[in-house]
XYZ file of C-alpha atoms in Angstrom:
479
model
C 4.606 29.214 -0.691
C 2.353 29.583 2.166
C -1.168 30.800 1.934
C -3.262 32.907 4.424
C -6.141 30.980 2.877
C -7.914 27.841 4.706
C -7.648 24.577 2.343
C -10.776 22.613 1.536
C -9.376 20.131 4.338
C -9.147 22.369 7.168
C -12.890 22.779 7.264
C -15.128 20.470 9.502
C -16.405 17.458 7.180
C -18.845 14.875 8.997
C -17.554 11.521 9.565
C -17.599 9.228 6.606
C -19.190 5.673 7.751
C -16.959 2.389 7.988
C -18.432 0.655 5.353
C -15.917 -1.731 5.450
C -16.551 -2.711 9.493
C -20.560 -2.412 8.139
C -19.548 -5.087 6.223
C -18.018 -7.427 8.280
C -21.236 -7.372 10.221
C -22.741 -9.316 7.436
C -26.486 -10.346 8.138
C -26.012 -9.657 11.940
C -27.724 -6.950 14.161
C -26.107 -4.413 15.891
C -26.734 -5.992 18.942
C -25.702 -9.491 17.823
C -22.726 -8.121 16.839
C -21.433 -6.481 20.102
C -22.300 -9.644 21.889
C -19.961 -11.519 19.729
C -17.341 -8.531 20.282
C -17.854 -9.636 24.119
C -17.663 -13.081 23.764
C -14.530 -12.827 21.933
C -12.716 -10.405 24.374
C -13.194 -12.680 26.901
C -11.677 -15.442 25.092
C -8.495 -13.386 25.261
C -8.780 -12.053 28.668
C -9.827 -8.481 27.246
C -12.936 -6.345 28.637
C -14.759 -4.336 26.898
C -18.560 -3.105 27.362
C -19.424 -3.085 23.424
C -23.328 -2.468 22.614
C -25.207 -1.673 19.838
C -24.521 1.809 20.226
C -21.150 1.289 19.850
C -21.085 -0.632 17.061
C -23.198 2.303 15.277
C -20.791 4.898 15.775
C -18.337 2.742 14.581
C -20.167 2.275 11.202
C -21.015 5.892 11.785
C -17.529 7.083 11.053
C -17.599 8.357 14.694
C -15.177 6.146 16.269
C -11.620 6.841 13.943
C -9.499 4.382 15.877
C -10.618 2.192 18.603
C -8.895 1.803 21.577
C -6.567 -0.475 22.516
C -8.246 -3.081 24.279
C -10.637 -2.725 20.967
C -8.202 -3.296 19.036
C -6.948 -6.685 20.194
C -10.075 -7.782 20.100
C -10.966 -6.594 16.365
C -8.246 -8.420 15.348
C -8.875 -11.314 17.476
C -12.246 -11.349 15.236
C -10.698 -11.108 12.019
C -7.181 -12.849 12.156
C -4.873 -11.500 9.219
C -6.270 -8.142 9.164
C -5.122 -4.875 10.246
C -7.049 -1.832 11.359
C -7.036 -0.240 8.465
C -8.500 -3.500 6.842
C -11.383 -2.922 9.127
C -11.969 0.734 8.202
C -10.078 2.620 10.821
C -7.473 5.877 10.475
C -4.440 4.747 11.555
C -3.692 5.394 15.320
C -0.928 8.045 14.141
C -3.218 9.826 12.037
C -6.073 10.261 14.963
C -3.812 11.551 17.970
C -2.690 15.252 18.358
C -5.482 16.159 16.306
C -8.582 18.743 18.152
C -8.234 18.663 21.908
C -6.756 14.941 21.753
C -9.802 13.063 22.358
C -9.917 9.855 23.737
C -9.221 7.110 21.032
C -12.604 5.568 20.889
C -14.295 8.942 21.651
C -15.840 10.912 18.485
C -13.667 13.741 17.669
C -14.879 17.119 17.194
C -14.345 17.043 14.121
C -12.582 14.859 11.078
C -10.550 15.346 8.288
C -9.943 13.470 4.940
C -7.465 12.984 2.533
C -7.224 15.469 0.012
C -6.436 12.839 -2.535
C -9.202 10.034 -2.429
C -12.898 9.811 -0.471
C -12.733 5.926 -0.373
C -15.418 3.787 -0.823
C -18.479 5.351 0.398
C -21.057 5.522 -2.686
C -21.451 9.131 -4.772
C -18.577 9.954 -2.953
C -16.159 12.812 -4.926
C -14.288 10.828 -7.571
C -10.695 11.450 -6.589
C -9.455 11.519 -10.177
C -10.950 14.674 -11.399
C -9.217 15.055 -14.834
C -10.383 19.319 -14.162
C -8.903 19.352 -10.841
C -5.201 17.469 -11.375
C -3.649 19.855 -8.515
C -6.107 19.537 -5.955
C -3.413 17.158 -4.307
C -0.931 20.121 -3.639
C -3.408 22.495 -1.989
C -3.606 20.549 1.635
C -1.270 21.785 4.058
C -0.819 18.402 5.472
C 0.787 16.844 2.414
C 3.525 19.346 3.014
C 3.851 18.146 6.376
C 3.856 14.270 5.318
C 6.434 14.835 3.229
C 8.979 16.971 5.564
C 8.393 14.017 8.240
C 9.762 11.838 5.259
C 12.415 14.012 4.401
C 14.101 13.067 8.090
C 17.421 11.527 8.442
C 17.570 7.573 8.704
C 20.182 5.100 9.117
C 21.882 3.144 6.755
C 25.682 3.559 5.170
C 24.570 1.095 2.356
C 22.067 3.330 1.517
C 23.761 6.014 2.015
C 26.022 5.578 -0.255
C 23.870 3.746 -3.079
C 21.934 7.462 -3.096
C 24.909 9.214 -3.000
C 25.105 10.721 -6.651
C 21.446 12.498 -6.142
C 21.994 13.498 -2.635
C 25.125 15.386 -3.632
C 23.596 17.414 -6.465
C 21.052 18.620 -4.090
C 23.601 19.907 -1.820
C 25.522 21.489 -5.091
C 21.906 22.835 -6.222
C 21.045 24.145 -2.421
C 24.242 25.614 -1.745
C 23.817 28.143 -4.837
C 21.799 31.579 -4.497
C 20.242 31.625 -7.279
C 20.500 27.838 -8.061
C 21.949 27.390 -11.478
C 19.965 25.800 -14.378
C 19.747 21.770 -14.066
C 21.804 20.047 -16.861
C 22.044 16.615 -18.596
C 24.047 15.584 -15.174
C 21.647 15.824 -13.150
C 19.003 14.290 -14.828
C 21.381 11.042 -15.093
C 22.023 11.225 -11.399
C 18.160 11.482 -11.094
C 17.588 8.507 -12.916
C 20.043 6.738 -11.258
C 19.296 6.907 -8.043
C 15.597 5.774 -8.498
C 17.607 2.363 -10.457
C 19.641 2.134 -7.403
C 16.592 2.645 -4.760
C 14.830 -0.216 -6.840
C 17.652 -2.625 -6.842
C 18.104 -2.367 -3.448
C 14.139 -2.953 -2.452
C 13.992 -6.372 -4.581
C 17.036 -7.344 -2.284
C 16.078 -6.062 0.782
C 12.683 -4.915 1.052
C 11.582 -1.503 2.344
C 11.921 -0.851 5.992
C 15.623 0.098 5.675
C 14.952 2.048 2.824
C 12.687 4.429 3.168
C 13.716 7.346 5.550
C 17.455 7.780 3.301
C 15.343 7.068 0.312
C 12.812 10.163 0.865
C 15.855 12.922 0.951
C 16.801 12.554 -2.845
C 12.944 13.442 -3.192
C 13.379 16.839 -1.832
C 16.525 17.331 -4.301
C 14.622 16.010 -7.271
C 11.855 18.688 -6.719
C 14.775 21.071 -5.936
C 16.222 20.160 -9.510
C 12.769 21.154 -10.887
C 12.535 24.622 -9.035
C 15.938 25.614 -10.070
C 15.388 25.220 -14.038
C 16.438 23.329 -17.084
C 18.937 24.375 -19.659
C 16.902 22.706 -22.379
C 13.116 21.270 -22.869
C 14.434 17.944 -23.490
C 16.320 18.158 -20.108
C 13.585 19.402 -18.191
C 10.864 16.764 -19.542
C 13.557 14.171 -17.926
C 13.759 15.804 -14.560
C 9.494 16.239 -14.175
C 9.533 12.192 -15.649
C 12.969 11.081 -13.128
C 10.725 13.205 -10.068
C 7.922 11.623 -10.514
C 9.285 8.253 -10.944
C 11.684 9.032 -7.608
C 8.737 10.108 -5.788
C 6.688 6.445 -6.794
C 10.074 4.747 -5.657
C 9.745 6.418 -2.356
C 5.836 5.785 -2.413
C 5.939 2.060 -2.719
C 8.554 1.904 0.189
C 5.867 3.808 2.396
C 3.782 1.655 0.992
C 5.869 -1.917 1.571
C 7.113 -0.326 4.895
C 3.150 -0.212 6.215
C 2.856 3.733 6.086
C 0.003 3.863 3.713
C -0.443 8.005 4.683
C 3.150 8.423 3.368
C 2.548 6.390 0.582
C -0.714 8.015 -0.733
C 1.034 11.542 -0.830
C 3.985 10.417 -2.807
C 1.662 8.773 -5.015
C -0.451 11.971 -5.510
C 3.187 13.591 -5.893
C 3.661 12.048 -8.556
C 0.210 12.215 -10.235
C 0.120 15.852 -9.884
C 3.655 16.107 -11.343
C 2.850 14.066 -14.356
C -0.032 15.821 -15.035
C 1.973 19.156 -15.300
C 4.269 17.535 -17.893
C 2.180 16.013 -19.486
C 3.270 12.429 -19.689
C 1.005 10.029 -19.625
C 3.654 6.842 -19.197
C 4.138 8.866 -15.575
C 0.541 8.933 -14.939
C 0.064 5.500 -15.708
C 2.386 4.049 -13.173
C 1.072 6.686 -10.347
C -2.269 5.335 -10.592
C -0.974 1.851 -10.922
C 0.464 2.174 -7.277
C -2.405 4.515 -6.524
C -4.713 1.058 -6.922
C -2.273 -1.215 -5.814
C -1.667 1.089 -2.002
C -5.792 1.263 -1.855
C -6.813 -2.376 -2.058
C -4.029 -3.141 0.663
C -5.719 -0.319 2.594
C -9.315 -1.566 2.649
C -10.720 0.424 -0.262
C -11.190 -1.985 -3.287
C -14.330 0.569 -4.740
C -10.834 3.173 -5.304
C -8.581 0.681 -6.448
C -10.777 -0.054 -9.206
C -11.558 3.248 -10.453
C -7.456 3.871 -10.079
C -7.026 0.511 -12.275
C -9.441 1.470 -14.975
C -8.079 5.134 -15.176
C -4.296 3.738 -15.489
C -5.547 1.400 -18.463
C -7.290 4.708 -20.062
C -4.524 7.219 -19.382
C -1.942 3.393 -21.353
C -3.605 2.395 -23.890
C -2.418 4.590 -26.425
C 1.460 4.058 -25.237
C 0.794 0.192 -26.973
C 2.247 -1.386 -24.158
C 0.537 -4.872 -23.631
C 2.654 -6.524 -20.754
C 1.814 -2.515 -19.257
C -2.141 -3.409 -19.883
C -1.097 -6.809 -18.351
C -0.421 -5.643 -15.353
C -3.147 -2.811 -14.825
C -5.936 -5.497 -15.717
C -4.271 -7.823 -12.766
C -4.923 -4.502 -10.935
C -8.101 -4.497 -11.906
C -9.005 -7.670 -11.044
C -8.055 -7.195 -7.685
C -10.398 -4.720 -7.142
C -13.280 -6.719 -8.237
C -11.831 -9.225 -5.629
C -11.696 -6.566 -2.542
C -15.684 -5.944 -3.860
C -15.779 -9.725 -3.782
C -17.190 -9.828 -7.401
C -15.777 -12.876 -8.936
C -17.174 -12.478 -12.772
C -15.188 -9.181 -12.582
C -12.111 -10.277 -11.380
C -12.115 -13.397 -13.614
C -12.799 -11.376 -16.676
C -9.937 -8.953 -15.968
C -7.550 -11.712 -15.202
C -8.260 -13.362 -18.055
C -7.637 -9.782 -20.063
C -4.346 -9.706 -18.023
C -2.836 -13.253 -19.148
C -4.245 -13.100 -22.558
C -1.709 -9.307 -22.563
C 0.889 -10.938 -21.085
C 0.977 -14.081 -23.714
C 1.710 -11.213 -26.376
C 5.366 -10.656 -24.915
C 7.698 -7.547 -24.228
C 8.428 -5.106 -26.525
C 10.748 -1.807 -26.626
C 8.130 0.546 -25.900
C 7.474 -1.446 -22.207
C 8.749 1.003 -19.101
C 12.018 0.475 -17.915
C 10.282 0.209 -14.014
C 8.345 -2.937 -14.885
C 11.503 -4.827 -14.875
C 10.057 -6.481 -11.918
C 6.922 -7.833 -13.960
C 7.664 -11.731 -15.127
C 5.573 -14.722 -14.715
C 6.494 -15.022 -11.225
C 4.673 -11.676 -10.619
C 1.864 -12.423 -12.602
C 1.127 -15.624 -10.708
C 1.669 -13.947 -7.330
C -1.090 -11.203 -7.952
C -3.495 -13.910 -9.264
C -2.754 -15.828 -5.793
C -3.734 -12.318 -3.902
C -6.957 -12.281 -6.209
C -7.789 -15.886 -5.343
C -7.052 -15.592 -1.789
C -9.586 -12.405 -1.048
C -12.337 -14.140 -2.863
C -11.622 -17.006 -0.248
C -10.583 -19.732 -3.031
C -7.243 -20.588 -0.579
C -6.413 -24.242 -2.498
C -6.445 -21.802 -6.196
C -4.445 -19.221 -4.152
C -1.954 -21.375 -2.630
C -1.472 -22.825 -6.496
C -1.053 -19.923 -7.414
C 1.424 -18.408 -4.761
C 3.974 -21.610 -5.190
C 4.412 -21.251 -8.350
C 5.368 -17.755 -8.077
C 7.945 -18.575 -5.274
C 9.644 -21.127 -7.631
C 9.593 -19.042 -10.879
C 10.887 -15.464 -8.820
C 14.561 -14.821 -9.986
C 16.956 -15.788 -6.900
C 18.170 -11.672 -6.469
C 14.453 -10.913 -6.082
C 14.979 -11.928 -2.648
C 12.351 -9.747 -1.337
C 9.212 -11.147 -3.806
C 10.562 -14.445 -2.915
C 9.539 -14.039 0.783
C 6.536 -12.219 -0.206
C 4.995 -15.296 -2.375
C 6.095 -17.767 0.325
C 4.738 -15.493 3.011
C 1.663 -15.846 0.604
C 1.626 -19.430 0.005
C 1.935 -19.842 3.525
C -1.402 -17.752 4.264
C -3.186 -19.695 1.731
C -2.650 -22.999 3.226
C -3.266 -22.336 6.687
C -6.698 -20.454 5.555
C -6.933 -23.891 3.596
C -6.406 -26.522 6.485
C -3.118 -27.835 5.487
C -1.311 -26.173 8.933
C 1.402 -28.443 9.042
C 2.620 -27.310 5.240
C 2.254 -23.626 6.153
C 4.041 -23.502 9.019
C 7.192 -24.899 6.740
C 6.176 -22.392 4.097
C 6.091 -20.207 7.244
C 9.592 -21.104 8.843
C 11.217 -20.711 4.580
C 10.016 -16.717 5.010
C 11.737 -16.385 8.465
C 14.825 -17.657 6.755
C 14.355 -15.027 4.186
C 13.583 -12.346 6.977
C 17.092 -12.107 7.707
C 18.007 -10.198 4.347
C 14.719 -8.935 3.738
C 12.941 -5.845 6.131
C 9.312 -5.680 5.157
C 6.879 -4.594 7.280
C 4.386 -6.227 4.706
C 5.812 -9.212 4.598
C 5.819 -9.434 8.832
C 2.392 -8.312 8.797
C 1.163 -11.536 6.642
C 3.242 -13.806 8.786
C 1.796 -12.577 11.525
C -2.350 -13.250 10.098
C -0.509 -16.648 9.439
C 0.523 -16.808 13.044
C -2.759 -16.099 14.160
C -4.796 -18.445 11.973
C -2.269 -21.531 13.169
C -2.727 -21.285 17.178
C -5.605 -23.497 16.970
C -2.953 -25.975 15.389
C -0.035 -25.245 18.256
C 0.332 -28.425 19.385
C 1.490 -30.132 15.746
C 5.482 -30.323 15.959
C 5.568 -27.974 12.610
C 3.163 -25.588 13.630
C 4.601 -25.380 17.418
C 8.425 -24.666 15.525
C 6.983 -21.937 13.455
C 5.188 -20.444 16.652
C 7.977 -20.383 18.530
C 10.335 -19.001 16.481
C 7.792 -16.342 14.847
C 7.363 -15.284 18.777
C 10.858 -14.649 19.115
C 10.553 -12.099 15.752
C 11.926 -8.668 17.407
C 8.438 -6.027 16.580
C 8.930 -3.286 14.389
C 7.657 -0.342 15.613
């Protein structure tokens, strides 16, 4: 229902600092700094007239997204990471706002996410147990999720959603909408099986835009009723779970926005029913979506709530997986002790097996997966020979039909080594993910390739390395 009533985010907030691009500057002064910005645009024909002012309304907060010649060089700097890695808004999330200020001018004003302040210290703790609907009451979650809700391609798809997709039309085409049944809550809980299925075979990027409708018919299901309790505590649980399936193909697909309101979707709608299992797994991809976004300080707090809000469902391959969580927050904070600790806490939960009581969505959780977050732990703190141990042995344990992880670990493995100096090895580790790249759409999984790409130039003139070059060049973009 629309309200006459401004939300909390429509009201001029002062900019919150980079902290992460602060930190990148390590030891060096502002002015050090924006000669090195110089000296590495002209290494790649770019010009830019970077000073020390600059670089302090970038930490500022003042500068959202640079511009593009910024940009190349930024990640000229820093090869493997994205803008976001280096504190920025996303480009999509900066234009059409105000009077459409120039990219690396200071807009008049900024917003933030209703759900999360990232890491700046004392900031508002985004998990305020008082406040669980806070998500709902920003205007510009609604319009997230009715960009989601457009059409995509896709007959496989199509078709695979098919069961949900029809009971919305059933449920939309009635005035009053009758009361949801036992039928619908199967077809609910189908299609977020099917949606998963089709992700550990094919990754994301095709997914996602047929994959957000059955969302809208889910929460349609919800508005329209339940005959009994029983019924209607599966619908809230089958919603929420839909609307993390849909999250974590924002999230593998690269559109971390997306992501972060599905995930507060589903948080909010757990909290309403309340069903702790659901909340566990929203803030498990809650931590998960904000240390690939740059804000390890959040994915910890996420992690630690998740094991609070588990505990008592006596789950240990569940705690298993929220310490590995963990533990790659205290990597993105680059605090070793902390990450060791909690992946010792995750193995030592792990070696005490599955049980009945585990979710039915960590189907995906085996040894494979255990060894390929450990590799992502190792590899922030910099430790690339651990992380590249790591990574291969998750590539050979993965299940063959988990065709998507498979790429992912390889794709990780093949990171590690070139970080590690062995370029001629990654660039075959390299060339095994482009295989994979023809069943497998992952923006995720193109974006590593592509730090990989980076990091190998120096090496372009091995025979290996030139192969892998070559043929990642001729990669069509994603847009």
């Amino acid at each position: 229902m629309a309200s006459s009533q401004m939300t909390p985010s429509q009201y001029p907030r002062p900019p919150r600092p980079n902290l992460a691009f602060r930190q990148l500057r390590g030891q060096r002064s502002p002015a050090e700094f924006a000669a090195a910005v110089r000296r590495a645009a002209r290494e790649i024909g770019e010009r830019v007239s970077c000073d020390a002012r600059y670089v302090g309304r970038v930490e500022a907060g003042e500068i959202r997204c640079p511009n593009y010649a910024y940009e190349r060089v930024f990640l000229h700097m820093f090869p493997g990471r994205t803008l976001t890695d280096l504190g920025f808004a996303p480009r999509a999330s900066v234009r059409g706002r105000g009077a459409r200020e120039p990219d690396d001018t200071p807009p008049s004003h900024t917003t933030s996410p209703a759900y999360g302040m990232g890491e700046t210290e004392g900031a508002h703790e985004p998990y305020d147990p008082q406040n669980p609907y806070e998500t709902h009451e920003n205007d510009e979650e609604s319009d997230v999720l009715r960009r989601a809700f457009m059409t995509g391609g896709g007959a496989t798809v199509a078709a695979a959603l098919g069961p949900i997709g029809l009971t919305f039309e059933a449920a939309a085409a009635q005035r009053p909408a009758r009361r949801s049944g036992a039928g619908e809550a199967d077809a609910l809980e189908e299609a977020v099986r099917r949606i998963r299925l089709l992700d550990d075979r094919h990754g994301a990027d095709g997914l996602y835009r047929r994959a957000a409708a059955p969302l809208r018919a889910a929460y349609a299901l919800l508005d329209a009723g339940a005959t009994r309790q029983t019924t209607a505590d599966r619908l809230h649980s089958g919603a929420g779970e839909l609307a993390i399936s849909v999250g974590w193909l924002a999230h593998d697909s690269g559109r971390f926005d997306d992501a972060r309101s599905h995930y507060a979707e589903a948080l909010a709608t757990a909290r309403l029913s309340g069903d702790p299992g659901l909340e566990a797994h929203a803030f498990c991809n809650t931590a998960f979506l904000a240390r690939d976004a740059g804000r390890p300080r959040e994915a910890l707090r996420a992690a630690q709530a998740a094991q609070r809000v588990a505990r008592p469902l006596g789950s240990a391959r569940l705690m298993s997986l929220l310490a590995l969580r963990e533990a790659g927050g205290w990597a993105g904070l680059a605090d070793r002790t902390g990450c060791e600790q909690a992946l010792a806490r995750a193995h030592a939960l792990y070696d005490r097996g599955t049980s009945d009581i585990d979710p039915e969505w960590m189907s995906f959780y085996g040894e494979a997966e255990l060894e390929g977050l450990e590799a992502q732990c190792w590899s922030t703190l910099g430790d690339w020979p651990r992380a590249a141990r790591h990574a291969r042995r998750a590539a050979h344990l993965q299940d063959p039909h988990f065709t998507r992880n498979i790429a992912l670990y390889t794709a990780e493995l093949a990171d590690d080594l070139a970080r590690g100096g062995h370029p001629d090895e990654a660039a075959l580790a390299g060339m095994r993910v482009l295989d994979l790249l023809n069943e497998v759409q992952s923006s995720r999984i193109q974006t590593m390739l592509a730090g990989t790409a980076r990091v190998l130039l120096p090496h372009r003139r091995a025979s290996e390395v030139s192969a892998f070059l070559e043929r990642h060049a001729s990669l069509p973009r994603t847009a």
